[in-house]
Amino acid sequence: MANPPPPHGPYPYAPPYGQQPPGPSPHRPAGSSPRPPLGPYDPQPGQQAPPPYDPHPHPHPYPYPYPYPHPHPQPYAADPGCQFCGARPAVQATVRGHQGILVLMRFLSRRGMFCRSCGLATYREMSAKTLWQGWWSPLSVAVTPITLLLNLGPRGRFRKLAAPAGGFGPSLDPGRSLLRRPEALLFLVPMALVVLAVPTLFVLGAFVEGAGLGKAPTLAVGDCVRNEGDWQDQDLEIVDCGAADAEYKVTRRLNTSKDACVGGEMLADVEYSPDRMTISCLAPAR
């Protein structure tokens, strides 16, 4: 039969709480007064009881816990600095680039915080590469100018910043301006040729038209011609009727709807008539 548990827990010989055990204590020197029993403070007559213990006697001047809000705001909390060198001031921007690869295209971009020097260096590098890498696919011919125009916005924001200071490393070197780089020359030379070619073509066209070059000759009745092409795509040239290469002779023009060519005659295109509306009849010269 099991024994019942002692009435005072696992330590039956322990004194009640607040009382000292009889006899000397191994933790108290001999002859010292025993510790008074625990309990509420009982002041003597004429004495005032002390206030209850407060673990936080001095209230915190900021009722909100750190960091909501931070008791000491940081001077650069809204400006984290340049992502390349850590310098300030810096601005958030996106610099874009483009590459054309036959039938494929690549859209490039660099987004982040830029100081003045690092921003201009990134703008000039990506724009210079776009100038000579962005034209080599059909759609890139239209995308490349748009990309270069979009980069003018970040460039203007970079130029408005003050000189970078206070970074953890050196800033990027902007280098030479965009128009003074070899990549820009690869773009400017073809563009200059295109600009010069447009008025040159107009001048050549006016000269050819004035000289009558490439213009269909006007056939008159009695002229002899030679056809250098087929009859679906005629290429008639006026020749001497006594020459060996004379093939056809103009016999009449169909000025009215009642006129018609006789059997065996060919029809000349209307472009060979004076008014470019009348058909001429061509009979064999021999």
Backbone as a ProteinNet text record, in pm:
[ID]
protein_1_A
[PRIMARY]
MANPPPPHGPYPYAPPYGQQPPGPSPHRPAGSSPRPPLGPYDPQPGQQAPPPYDPHPHPHPYPYPYPYPHPHPQPYAADPGCQFCGARPAVQATVRGHQGILVLMRFLSRRGMFCRSCGLATYREMSAKTLWQGWWSPLSVAVTPITLLLNLGPRGRFRKLAAPAGGFGPSLDPGRSLLRRPEALLFLVPMALVVLAVPTLFVLGAFVEGAGLGKAPTLAVGDCVRNEGDWQDQDLEIVDCGAADAEYKVTRRLNTSKDACVGGEMLADVEYSPDRMTISCLAPAR
[TERTIARY]
85.8	0	88.5	64.6	150.2	124.3	232.1	221	162.9	79.3	25.1	133.1	122.6	224.7	226	342.6	352.4	265.2	220.1	129.2	195.4	328.2	397.9	473.4	430.6	498.5	617.2	709.2	824.7	924.8	913.7	1007.7	926.6	906.6	816.7	874.1	1005.7	1068.7	1097.6	1051.4	1071.8	976.7	1021.7	932.3	833.8	723.4	628.6	693.9	633	689	684.8	798.7	808.8	867.1	894.1	951.3	1090.8	1175.2	1311.2	1318.3	1400.7	1416.8	1490.7	1464	1536.5	1681.7	1763.1	1905.4	1979.7	2112.6	2194.8	2182.1	2188.9	2182.2	2321.6	2344.5	2480.1	2515	2412.5	2439.8	2441.4	2431.8	2430.3	2534.5	2613.9	2715.7	2649	2723.2	2671	2659.5	2555.3	2533.7	2455.9	2430.4	2352.7	2206.2	2129.6	1985	1922.7	1822.2	1758	1684.6	1661.6	1590.2	1446.5	1389.9	1248.6	1157.7	1046.4	954.1	905.7	882.9	832.9	690.1	653.4	517.6	513	399.7	388	464.5	512.4	589.6	497.4	538.7	459.3	534.9	499.9	576.2	550.8	647.9	636.2	542.9	490.3	403.2	474	409.8	468.3	544.3	564.9	634.6	535.2	573.7	488.3	536.6	444.8	484.4	538.3	647.5	702	606.4	614.9	527.8	562.9	469.2	498.3	608.5	678.3	791.9	744.1	806.7	774.8	898.6	891.7	1012.2	1052	960.5	992.2	955.6	1040.8	1005.4	1003.6	1080.9	1088.1	1023.8	908.4	843	927.3	921.4	997.5	937	1023.3	967.8	897.7	926.3	864.8	774.7	645	553.6	556.1	612	609.1	739.3	733.3	856.9	939.5	1069.9	1161.4	1136.4	1136.5	1157.9	1030.2	917.7	791	738.6	762.4	864.4	1000	1103	1237.8	1250.1	1297	1302.7	1399.7	1498.7	1596.4	1597.7	1524.5	1519.9	1656.4	1685.2	1812.6	1810.7	1921.6	1920.7	1910.2	1954.6	1952.8	1857.2	1750.4	1656.8	1588.1	1561.4	1494.2	1592.2	1720.5	1822.4	1924.5	1905	1998.7	2134.5	2150	2279.6	2288.4	2395.3	2417.7	2444.1	2389.9	2407.7	2547.7	2623.6	2758	2864.1	2849.4	2953	2900.6	2769.3	2712.2	2709.1	2751.4	2757.1	2617.4	2606.9	2482.1	2512.9	2415.9	2276.5	2265.5	2157.8	2130.5	1983.7	1953.2	1815.9	1780.6	1654.4	1605.3	1580.5	1634.3	1619.3	1635.9	1595.4	1609.9	1673.3	1789.6	1860.2	1840.9	1805.8	1769.2	1869.2	1869.4	1951.7	1877.4	1927.9	1860.8	1964.9	1938.1	2022	1933.1	1971.1	1901.4	1988.1	1933.2	2009.3	1928.5	1946	1875	1723.6	1661.9	1517.2	1483.1	1584	1561.5	1596.2	1548.3	1576.6	1601	1680.5	1704.4	1678.8	1594.9	1565.4	1642.1	1735.1	1821.4	1779.6	1808.2	1778.4	1860	1892.4	1957	1876.3	1822.8	1734.1	1794.9	1787.4	1838.1	1866.2	1943.7	1983.7	2116.8	2125.8	2245.7	2283.7	2413.2	2463.5	2492.1	2541.2	2563.9	2665.8	2781.4	2888.1	2848.9	2797	2760	2641.7	2547.8	2435.6	2478.1	2562.2	2608.4	2693.8	2776	2857.9	2769.5	2664.9	2573.9	2496.3	2449.9	2375.1	2462.1	2583.8	2669.7	2711.2	2735.3	2776.2	2663.3	2542.3	2432.3	2384.1	2383.8	2340.8	2441.8	2571.9	2674.3	2663.9	2640.1	2624.1	2497.4	2391.3	2267.7	2286.9	2373.7	2392.5	2447.4	2530.3	2584.7	2535	2464.8	2410.9	2259.6	2194.1	2047.9	1982.9	2058.4	1999.4	1992	2025.6	2048.8	1930	1809.2	1688	1581.7	1481.9	1383.3	1310.7	1261.2	1187.1	1279.1	1405.5	1498.1	1521.8	1498.9	1516.2	1421.4	1303.4	1208.2	1226.2	1271.8	1285.4	1407.3	1515.3	1639.2	1622	1562.9	1543	1456.9	1354.2	1269.2	1349.7	1436.1	1519.5	1613.1	1673.7	1764.3	1688.6	1567.2	1488.2	1446.7	1413.5	1376.1	1491.8	1615	1731	1759.4	1699	1721.7	1658.8	1550.9	1490.2	1582.7	1637	1734.6	1858.7	1903	2021.9	1999.1	1880.3	1851.7	1846	1794.7	1788.9	1928.5	2017.1	2153	2228.3	2209.2	2283.7	2240.3	2119	2072	2126	2185.7	2236.7	2366.6	2393.5	2520.7	2630.2	2753.1	2866.4	2854.1	2883.4	2867.9	2968.5	2924.7	3011.1	2965.9	3063	3030.7	3002.7	3060.4	3036.2	3133.2	3102.6	3191.2	3295.8	3288.1	3385.9	3389.5	3483.4	3492.2	3375.3	3334.3	3225.6	3276.2	3184	3220.2	3261.4	3354.3	3402.3	3308.2	3244.8	3154.1	3224	3353.1	3424.5	3383.9	3415.3	3383	3233.1	3187.3	3045.3	3004.5	2876	2825.8	2865.1	2856.1	2884	3032.1	3119.2	3264	3318.6	3233.6	3278.2	3277.2	3363.4	3366.3	3232.7	3158.2	3029.4	2933	2941	2852.7	2890.5	3020.3	3061.7	3007.7	2998.3	2941.1	2795.3	2729.2	2590.2	2579.4	2666.6	2655.6	2695.8	2794.3	2836.8	2725	2659.1	2546.1	2431.8	2404.9	2297.4	2331.1	2457.9	2497.6	2483.8	2518	2502.3	2355.5	2268	2125.4	2073.7	2118.1	2073.9	2120.9	2242.7	2292.2	2230.4	2191.6	2137.1	1998.8	1920.3	1783.7	1782.3	1853.4	1852.4	1922.2	2021.1	2089	1992.7	1905.7	1807.8	1708	1669.2	1578	1643.5	1771.2	1841.4	1855.6	1890.8	1905.1	1770.5	1664.4	1532.4	1491.6	1516.8	1483.2	1566	1693	1779.1	1732.6	1698.3	1654.2	1522.9	1432.9	1305.5	1323.2	1413.3	1435.7	1504.9	1593.3	1663.9	1582.5	1472.1	1389.1	1440	1534.7	1589	1488.1	1471	1377.9	1233.2	1206	1069.3	1031.3	908.7	864.1	856.6	908.4	902.7	760	732.7	601.9	604.1	514.4	511	419	468.2	388	359.2	253.4	217.8	331.1	379.6	489.4	621.1	630.8	755.8	774	898.7	933.9	995.2	962.1	1006.1	1062.8	1133.9	1186.5	1144.5	1095.1	1048.3	1157.4	1209.5	1315.1	1259.3	1126.7	1066.1	961.7	869.1	758.6	636.2	525.9	409.4	328.8	354.2	293.6	369.8	498.5	582.1	664.1	600.3	663	776.1	876.4	989.2	1024.7	945.7	957.4	1060	1140.3	1238.6	1222.7	1227.5	1213.4	1345.4	1338.9	1457.3	1426.7	1531.2	1513.7	1440.7	1344.9	1266	1350	1463.3	1549.4	1648.6	1652.6	1748.1	1703.3	1799.8	1769.2	1692	1705.2	1637.2	1498.3	1447.7	1312.8	1212.8	1123.6	1030.6	887.6	843.6	704.3	700	588	566.1	428.9	421.1	295.8	209	92.1	2.2	-109.9	-165.5	-277.2	-292.7	-375.3	-413.7	-563.3	-602.4	-744.9	-801.3	-841	-889	-1033.4	-1112	-1252.1	-1279	-1394.9	-1429.8	-1463	-1487.1	-1518.2	-1393.6	-1278.2	-1153.5	-1105.7	-1036.9	-982.8	-863.3	-775.9	-658.5	-697.8	-627.9	-656	-588.3	-618.8	-560.2	-409.5	-341.5	-195.6	-124	-194.5	-130	-127	-26.3	-9.7	-55.8	-86.5	-132.4	-20.8	11.2	110.7	43.3	116.4	60.9	29.1	-64.6	-107.5	3.5	105.3	213	297.1	283.8	361.7	285.5	163.3	85.3	111.8	81.7	107.7	25	-99.7	-185.6	-188.5	-111.8	-106	-243.5	-329	-462.7	-502.1	-425.3	-463.4	-376	-438.8	-369.4	-324.3	-202.5	-148.2	-140.3	-159.7	-153	-15.6	43.1	178.3	167.5	210.1	210.4	355.9	377.1	512.8	578.1	707.4	779.3	808.5	818.8	850.5	751.2
-119.5	0	123.2	217.8	336.5	432.1	501.2	600.9	729.7	800.9	930.1	1035.1	1138.8	1244.5	1326.4	1380.9	1463.8	1585.9	1643	1758.9	1885.6	1893.5	2017.8	2000.5	1914	1901	1809	1819.4	1727.8	1755.2	1871.8	1903.8	1919.1	1810.7	1817.5	1895.8	1914	1982.3	2128.1	2180.6	2321.9	2406.2	2519.2	2605.9	2674.9	2723.7	2799.5	2922.8	2972.7	3090.3	3210.7	3282.5	3401.9	3373.7	3249.9	3216.4	3159.6	3186.8	3138.4	3002.1	2912.3	2783.6	2801	2716.9	2728.1	2690.4	2750.4	2719.2	2813.2	2805.5	2895.7	2862	2967.1	2950.3	2940.6	2845.8	2837.4	2959.2	3039.3	3158.1	3285.6	3280.1	3399.7	3383.2	3484	3473.7	3452.9	3382.1	3356.2	3484.8	3499.8	3618.8	3727.6	3717.2	3821.8	3796.2	3902.2	3891.6	3822.6	3742.5	3674.7	3773.5	3730	3815.8	3828.7	3949	3966.1	3895.1	3852.8	3784.1	3876.8	3813.5	3891.3	3933.7	4048.9	4098.5	4244.7	4306.3	4449.9	4533.5	4651.4	4740.1	4803.9	4794.6	4849.5	4968.8	5092.3	5208.2	5232.2	5294.7	5333.9	5453.5	5476.1	5594.3	5723	5806.2	5932.8	5920.3	5798	5779.4	5753	5795.3	5777.2	5656.8	5575.2	5457	5498.4	5433.7	5468.4	5427.1	5492.3	5454.5	5315.7	5251.7	5119.5	5126.8	5016.9	5012.9	5023.4	5114.2	5134.3	5099.2	4994	4958.4	5065	5157.2	5264.8	5397.6	5448.3	5572.9	5694.7	5691.6	5807.5	5768.4	5824.2	5787	5827.4	5744	5770.6	5890.2	5982.7	6103.6	6073.3	5956.5	5923.1	5801.8	5819.1	5708.2	5594	5617.9	5513	5435.4	5306.3	5227.1	5252.5	5241.6	5256.2	5144.7	5162.6	5291.6	5353.6	5345	5399.1	5507.4	5631.9	5683.2	5688.9	5709.6	5719.5	5849.4	5842.2	5966	6068.8	6020.8	6113.9	6092.1	6170.7	6147.6	6163.6	6075.5	6079.6	6186.5	6259.2	6367.3	6316.5	6189.5	6139	6021.7	6019.7	5907.9	5902	6018.6	6020.8	6013.5	6016.5	6013.6	5906.5	5782.2	5677	5687.5	5773.9	5789.2	5709.1	5734	5670.1	5521.1	5439.4	5295.7	5250.6	5335.4	5298.8	5346.7	5467.8	5524.5	5569.6	5574.3	5617.6	5767.3	5845.7	5990.5	6050.9	6172.8	6248.8	6388.3	6453.1	6411.6	6310.7	6234.2	6133.5	6139.6	6088.6	6093.3	5957.3	5919.7	5794.5	5814	5723.7	5737.4	5600.8	5594.1	5474.1	5513.8	5457.2	5482.1	5359.4	5382	5272.5	5256.9	5135.3	5103.1	5007.1	4990.7	4903.2	4840	4714	4640.3	4571.9	4583.3	4513.6	4401.9	4279	4161.5	4093.2	4137.7	4083.8	4088.7	3977	3976.6	3985	3992.7	4000	4138.3	4167.5	4295.2	4270.4	4357.7	4354	4492.4	4496.7	4620.9	4620.8	4713.3	4720.2	4839.1	4828.1	4939	4922.7	5034.8	5041.2	5137.4	5084.6	5161.3	5167.9	5284.7	5298.9	5444	5462.2	5595.1	5630.7	5751.6	5796.6	5934.7	5953.4	6089	6152.6	6273	6344.1	6271.5	6235.2	6173.6	6033.9	5950.6	5814.2	5814.9	5908.2	5915.1	5953.9	6056.2	6096.4	5987.6	5919.2	5810.6	5698.1	5662.3	5556.3	5599.7	5723.2	5773.7	5772.1	5820.5	5828.3	5689.7	5598.5	5463.8	5391	5391.6	5317.9	5384.7	5516.5	5585.4	5565	5565.1	5543.7	5402.8	5303.8	5168.1	5155.4	5226.4	5221.7	5284.5	5384.5	5453.3	5360	5262	5174.8	5030.6	4993.2	4858.2	4851.9	4964.9	4965.2	4973.8	4951.6	4970.8	4842	4728.4	4609.5	4513.6	4563.3	4484.5	4578.9	4526.6	4616.4	4707.1	4652.8	4734.6	4824.6	4787	4868.6	5005.2	5017.5	5148.6	5251.3	5206.9	5297.8	5302.2	5191.2	5186.2	5265.1	5261.4	5327.7	5478.5	5552.9	5696.3	5723	5640	5659.2	5636.9	5534.9	5508.2	5624.8	5681.4	5794.8	5917	5937.2	6050.5	6031.2	5907.4	5881.6	5906	5884.9	5906.3	6053.9	6142.3	6285.2	6330.7	6263.9	6299.5	6274.3	6149.2	6128	6215	6241.6	6326.4	6465.5	6522.6	6654.1	6654	6545.2	6536.8	6522	6449.9	6433.6	6566.5	6642.9	6768.7	6873.8	6859.5	6954.9	6926.9	6809.9	6774.9	6848.5	6868.5	6925.6	6820.2	6863.6	6770.6	6666	6537.7	6432.6	6448.6	6411	6421	6317.5	6274.7	6187.2	6044	5991	5852.9	5756.4	5627.6	5525.2	5481.6	5532.3	5498.9	5606.2	5597.1	5698.1	5686.5	5799.7	5802.6	5758.9	5716.7	5678.9	5802	5782	5891.8	5911.1	6028.1	6047.2	6038.8	6070.6	6064.6	6175.3	6152.5	6253.2	6257.7	6370.2	6384.5	6286	6266	6162.5	6190.2	6314.3	6345.9	6343	6333	6328.1	6186.7	6088.3	5949.9	5883.1	5780.7	5713.6	5649.6	5599.8	5537.8	5636.9	5762.7	5864.4	5896.4	5889	5915	5808.7	5684.4	5578.9	5607.3	5683.5	5720.2	5850.1	5946.4	6076.5	6070.9	5988.3	5981.4	5929.3	5815.8	5774.5	5876.1	5938.1	6036.2	6156.9	6197.2	6309.2	6272.4	6146.9	6104	6102.2	6059.7	6058.3	6200.2	6291.5	6431	6491.2	6458.2	6510.2	6438.4	6312.4	6236.7	6284.9	6332.5	6374.7	6490.4	6601.7	6707.5	6666.1	6576.3	6531.2	6455.5	6373.2	6300.1	6394.5	6499	6596.2	6665.1	6699.4	6766.8	6673.3	6547.9	6453	6427.8	6419	6398.8	6514.3	6634.9	6750.8	6752.9	6714.5	6713.4	6608.1	6490.3	6383.1	6420.6	6479.5	6519.1	6629.3	6723.5	6831.3	6783.4	6684.9	6633.3	6531.2	6487.9	6389.9	6248.6	6223.4	6089.3	6000.8	5880.1	5785.8	5813.8	5912.9	5947.5	5879.2	5828.9	5760.8	5860.5	5823.7	5916.9	5932.6	6045.4	6072.5	6028.5	5939.8	5885.5	5969.3	5994.7	6063.4	5965.8	5993.4	5906.2	5910.1	5793.6	5782.2	5748.2	5755.6	5719.4	5568.7	5526.6	5385.7	5361.1	5248.4	5218.6	5078.1	5057.2	4926	4896.4	4777.3	4739.7	4659.4	4714.8	4648.4	4553.4	4557.7	4470.7	4380.8	4330.3	4253	4343.8	4290	4374.5	4397.8	4321.3	4354.2	4464.5	4475.9	4580.2	4641.5	4731.4	4786.4	4881.2	4877.9	4970.5	5013.8	5109.7	5152.3	5264.3	5252	5355.6	5392.4	5523.6	5573	5551.3	5491.3	5465.9	5514.2	5514.3	5553.5	5442.8	5481.9	5381.8	5299.7	5351.6	5275.1	5188	5195	5114.8	4969.9	4882.7	4739.2	4697.7	4774.7	4737.1	4799	4865.7	4920.9	4807.6	4793.6	4681.5	4723	4840	4881.5	5027.6	5060.6	5197.4	5241.5	5367.4	5422.3	5458.9	5396.4	5419	5517.1	5514.4	5601.9	5606	5702.7	5712.3	5691.1	5626.6	5601.8	5718.1	5824.7	5945.5	5933.9	5849.2	5832.4	5685.7	5661.9	5524.5	5442.4	5507.3	5434.9	5390.5	5450.6	5414.1	5279.7	5204.5	5073.5	5042.3	4963.5	4919.3	4802	4788.6	4680.2	4553.3	4441.8	4315.1	4313.3	4255.2	4245	4361	4467.2	4581.4	4561.9	4622.3	4616.5	4749.1	4746.8	4866.8	4918.1	5046.3	5110	5162.1	5163.2	5213.9	5362.3	5407	5546.4	5641.9	5590.6	5679.8	5731	5668.6	5712.9	5813.9	5848.7	5948	6086.8	6191.6	6327.1	6360.5	6316.7	6349.8	6241	6133.1	6021.1	5956.5	5967.4	5909.4	5837.5	5855.6	5802.6	5681.1	5581.5	5460.8	5477.3	5433.5	5438.1	5298.8	5289.5	5159.5	5143.1	5025.3	4996.1	4880.8	4907.9	4804.7	4760.3	4634.5	4589.7	4676.2	4711.1	4800	4728.9	4597.5	4522.9	4407.7
0	0	0	-93.9	-107.1	7.1	47.7	153	96.2	173.5	122.9	119.6	28.9	21.4	148.6	184	305.5	291	401.9	395	349.5	354.5	314.5	185.5	94.9	-33.5	-23	-120.3	-122.7	-12.2	55.4	164.2	293.2	360.8	479.6	595.3	599.5	712.6	683	569.1	538	618.5	676.5	753.5	662.4	715.1	632	574.3	464.6	395.9	488.2	499.1	583.8	721.3	758.2	888.2	867.8	963.9	961.7	1030.4	977.9	1045.7	1177.4	1275.4	1404.3	1387.6	1472.9	1468.5	1377.8	1383.8	1300.3	1152.8	1067.9	922.3	864.9	775.9	717.6	633.9	596.6	511.8	594	725.1	807.7	916.6	937.9	1044.4	1179.4	1266.2	1401.2	1479.4	1558.3	1640	1572.1	1438.8	1367.9	1389.2	1381.2	1401.1	1282.5	1307.4	1193.4	1105	980.1	883.2	926.3	926.8	965.4	867.5	915.9	824.8	715.4	598.7	485.2	509.6	462.4	477	445.8	453.6	423	523.7	473.3	559.3	662.7	787.9	899.5	956.1	917.7	966.7	1115.2	1177.1	1316.5	1327.8	1446	1462.8	1424.1	1344.7	1298.2	1168.2	1114.2	987.6	875.8	757.6	639.5	561	517.8	441.7	304.9	260.6	127.5	16.9	-98.6	-211.6	-262.4	-325.8	-381.5	-487.5	-502.5	-595.6	-740.8	-814.5	-955.7	-1037.5	-1121.7	-1198.7	-1299.8	-1335	-1430.4	-1364.9	-1277.3	-1206.2	-1296.1	-1406.7	-1496.7	-1629.9	-1663.8	-1790.9	-1910.7	-2014.8	-2137.2	-2209.2	-2256.4	-2321.6	-2454.1	-2515.4	-2643.2	-2621.6	-2631.6	-2598.6	-2698	-2821.4	-2921.3	-2917.1	-2937.8	-2936.7	-3062	-3048.3	-3162	-3262.8	-3393	-3457.8	-3512	-3445.5	-3496.4	-3403.5	-3422.3	-3513.8	-3447.2	-3527.9	-3472	-3392.9	-3265.8	-3185.5	-3241	-3318.5	-3376.4	-3527.5	-3604.3	-3749.8	-3813.1	-3911.2	-3979.1	-4088.2	-4108.9	-4207.3	-4350.5	-4379.8	-4516.1	-4530.4	-4449.4	-4456.6	-4592.2	-4656.7	-4786.6	-4902.4	-4879.4	-4984	-4947.9	-4993.3	-4954.9	-5020.3	-5119	-5183.3	-5312	-5385.9	-5514.8	-5495	-5582.3	-5569.8	-5610.4	-5679.3	-5720.9	-5622.8	-5572.7	-5486.7	-5351.9	-5331.8	-5205.1	-5184.6	-5283.1	-5267	-5273	-5220.3	-5221.3	-5274.8	-5334.3	-5357.6	-5471.1	-5467.2	-5569.5	-5606.6	-5723.9	-5774.4	-5834.2	-5822.1	-5879.7	-6028.9	-6112	-6256.8	-6321.7	-6450.7	-6531.5	-6664.4	-6694.5	-6819.8	-6908.5	-7034.9	-7123.8	-7236.9	-7293	-7408.6	-7499.5	-7621.9	-7717.8	-7809.1	-7846.8	-7939.8	-8042.3	-8168.1	-8275.1	-8329.5	-8334.3	-8377.7	-8488.3	-8612.1	-8727.6	-8704.7	-8669.3	-8646.5	-8498.2	-8410.2	-8267.1	-8215.1	-8093.1	-8028.1	-7879.1	-7817	-7673.3	-7616.1	-7512.2	-7442.9	-7310.8	-7294.1	-7176.7	-7090.3	-6959.5	-6868.8	-6741.6	-6679	-6548	-6462.1	-6353.7	-6266.5	-6127	-6063.6	-5927.8	-5894.6	-5786.8	-5741.8	-5806.4	-5863.2	-5933.2	-5882.1	-5856.7	-5834.1	-5970.2	-5969.7	-6096	-6183.7	-6127	-6206.6	-6253.7	-6164.9	-6202.5	-6299.9	-6283.8	-6375	-6516.1	-6528.7	-6661.7	-6725.1	-6644.5	-6699	-6752.6	-6679.5	-6724.4	-6848.6	-6850.6	-6967.1	-7092.2	-7082.7	-7200.2	-7248.5	-7155	-7195.2	-7268.6	-7211.2	-7272.7	-7400.6	-7405.6	-7527.9	-7639.6	-7606.5	-7709	-7768.7	-7684.4	-7736.8	-7820.7	-7781.8	-7859	-7996.8	-8007.7	-8134.6	-8242.9	-8203.8	-8308.2	-8298.4	-8190.3	-8178.6	-8199.8	-8212	-8213	-8348.7	-8457.8	-8590.8	-8672	-8612.3	-8693.2	-8693.5	-8688	-8710	-8766.4	-8836.9	-8901.1	-8803.1	-8692	-8596.2	-8514.3	-8501.9	-8422.8	-8484.4	-8613.3	-8678.4	-8617.8	-8573.3	-8509.3	-8358.3	-8296.3	-8150.4	-8103.1	-8178.6	-8135	-8116.1	-8209.6	-8182.7	-8060.7	-8036.9	-7919	-7791.6	-7791.4	-7673.7	-7644.6	-7747.1	-7727	-7675.6	-7721	-7672.4	-7526.9	-7487.9	-7348.4	-7253.5	-7298.4	-7211.9	-7186.8	-7264.4	-7241.6	-7110.1	-7065.6	-6937.9	-6820.2	-6800.8	-6692.8	-6706.2	-6827.3	-6845	-6787.8	-6813	-6757.9	-6606.1	-6545.1	-6398.7	-6339.3	-6407	-6357.1	-6359.6	-6465.9	-6479.9	-6377.5	-6322.2	-6222.7	-6082.1	-6060.4	-5927.9	-5898.5	-5769.7	-5727.3	-5737.2	-5719.7	-5726.3	-5616.5	-5643.9	-5542.3	-5429.1	-5308	-5189.7	-5087.7	-5004.5	-4892	-4929.4	-5035.4	-5073.7	-5008.7	-5019.5	-4965.3	-5065.4	-5189.1	-5291.7	-5397.6	-5492.9	-5599.1	-5696	-5749.4	-5847.3	-5983.5	-6070.5	-6206	-6285.9	-6377.2	-6460.8	-6578.7	-6592.5	-6706.7	-6841.6	-6848.2	-6974.5	-7069.3	-7196.2	-7298.3	-7324.9	-7375.5	-7407.3	-7516.3	-7531.3	-7621.2	-7765.9	-7810.5	-7950.4	-7983.6	-7883.3	-7907	-7897.2	-7889.7	-7878.7	-8016.5	-8036.3	-8167.7	-8204.5	-8104.7	-8136.3	-8199	-8152	-8208.8	-8353.1	-8386	-8523	-8618.2	-8570.5	-8653.8	-8687.1	-8602	-8626.7	-8707	-8678	-8742.3	-8889.8	-8924.2	-9064.4	-9154.5	-9122.5	-9208.5	-9210	-9095.7	-9093.1	-9180.2	-9180.2	-9265.4	-9413.6	-9447.9	-9587	-9628.2	-9535.2	-9566.6	-9587.6	-9500.1	-9513.4	-9645.2	-9685.5	-9812	-9931.7	-9913	-10026.2	-10065.8	-9970.6	-10002.9	-10102.2	-10077.3	-10180.1	-10308.6	-10298.5	-10420.7	-10511.9	-10452.6	-10533.3	-10599.4	-10528.4	-10589.5	-10708.2	-10694.2	-10804.5	-10923.7	-10897.9	-11007.9	-11076.2	-10995.6	-11055.4	-11145.5	-11099.1	-11182.1	-11310	-11301.3	-11420.3	-11520.2	-11470.2	-11560	-11626.4	-11550	-11608.6	-11712	-11683.4	-11778.5	-11904.4	-11889.8	-12007.4	-12083.4	-12025.3	-12093.8	-12084	-11997.1	-11982.3	-11912.4	-11963	-11904.5	-11937.3	-12018.2	-12053.8	-12185.3	-12191.6	-12313.2	-12429.8	-12546.2	-12661	-12713.8	-12775.5	-12833.8	-12979.8	-13014.1	-13148.5	-13237.4	-13355.4	-13457.4	-13570.7	-13643.8	-13756.1	-13858	-13898	-13993	-13926.9	-13793.4	-13727.3	-13726	-13728.1	-13715.8	-13578.4	-13521.7	-13385.1	-13377.5	-13265.4	-13231.2	-13086.5	-13064.4	-12930.2	-12859.7	-12751.5	-12675.7	-12570.1	-12546.1	-12447.8	-12510.6	-12426.5	-12480.1	-12489.2	-12540.8	-12562.8	-12435.4	-12332.7	-12203.9	-12132.1	-12159.8	-12099.6	-12212.6	-12285.7	-12405.9	-12371.3	-12459.6	-12449.6	-12592.2	-12644.1	-12783.1	-12795.9	-12904.2	-12936.6	-13084.2	-13109.2	-13247.3	-13320.7	-13438	-13521.7	-13664.5	-13746.2	-13886.1	-13960.8	-14045.5	-14115.7	-14213.7	-14256.6	-14347	-14273.8	-14141	-14065.7	-14060.7	-14040.3	-14039.6	-13914.9	-13807.7	-13682.6	-13670.8	-13773.2	-13769.5	-13779.6	-13680.3	-13674.5	-13709.7	-13660.5	-13679.9	-13722.4	-13785.5	-13830.9	-13783.2	-13732.4	-13681.6	-13801.5	-13810.7	-13924.4	-13892.1	-13775.2	-13739.6	-13588	-13542.3	-13401.6	-13391.3	-13284.4	-13261.9	-13181.2	-13251.8	-13185.4	-13139.7	-13205.1	-13168.3	-13139.5	-13083.1	-13049.1	-13173.2	-13286.9	-13410	-13483.4	-13454.7	-13520.5	-13467.4	-13550.7	-13511.9	-13598.9	-13543.5	-13618.1	-13708.4	-13822.9	-13915.8	-13868.4	-13930	-13890.1	-13908.6	-13812.2	-13817.1	-13752.3	-13715.5	-13651.1	-13499	-13437.2	-13292.8	-13232.7	-13103.7	-13033.2	-12942.6	-12954.8	-12869.5	-12742.4	-12633.8	-12508.1	-12520.5	-12437.2	-12442.7	-12399.8	-12326	-12281.8	-12397.4	-12517.7	-12633.1	-12717.9	-12677.6	-12750.7	-12692.2	-12766.8	-12715	-12591.7	-12589.7	-12475.4	-12368.1	-12386.6	-12293	-12272.2	-12375.2	-12367.7	-12495.5	-12604.4	-12734.9	-12770.9	-12832	-12872.8	-13018.4	-13045	-13182.7	-13239.5	-13371.9	-13441	-13502.7	-13484.9	-13535	-13633.5	-13757.1	-13859.3	-13881.8	-13920.4	-13947.8	-14054.3	-14032.9	-14126.3	-14255.3	-14255.6	-14378.4	-14391.2
[MASK]
++++++++++++++++++++++++++++++++++++++++++++++++++++++++++++++++++++++++++++++++++++++++++++++++++++++++++++++++++++++++++++++++++++++++++++++++++++++++++++++++++++++++++++++++++++++++++++++++++++++++++++++++++++++++++++++++++++++++++++++++++++++++++++++++++++++++++++++++++++++++++++++

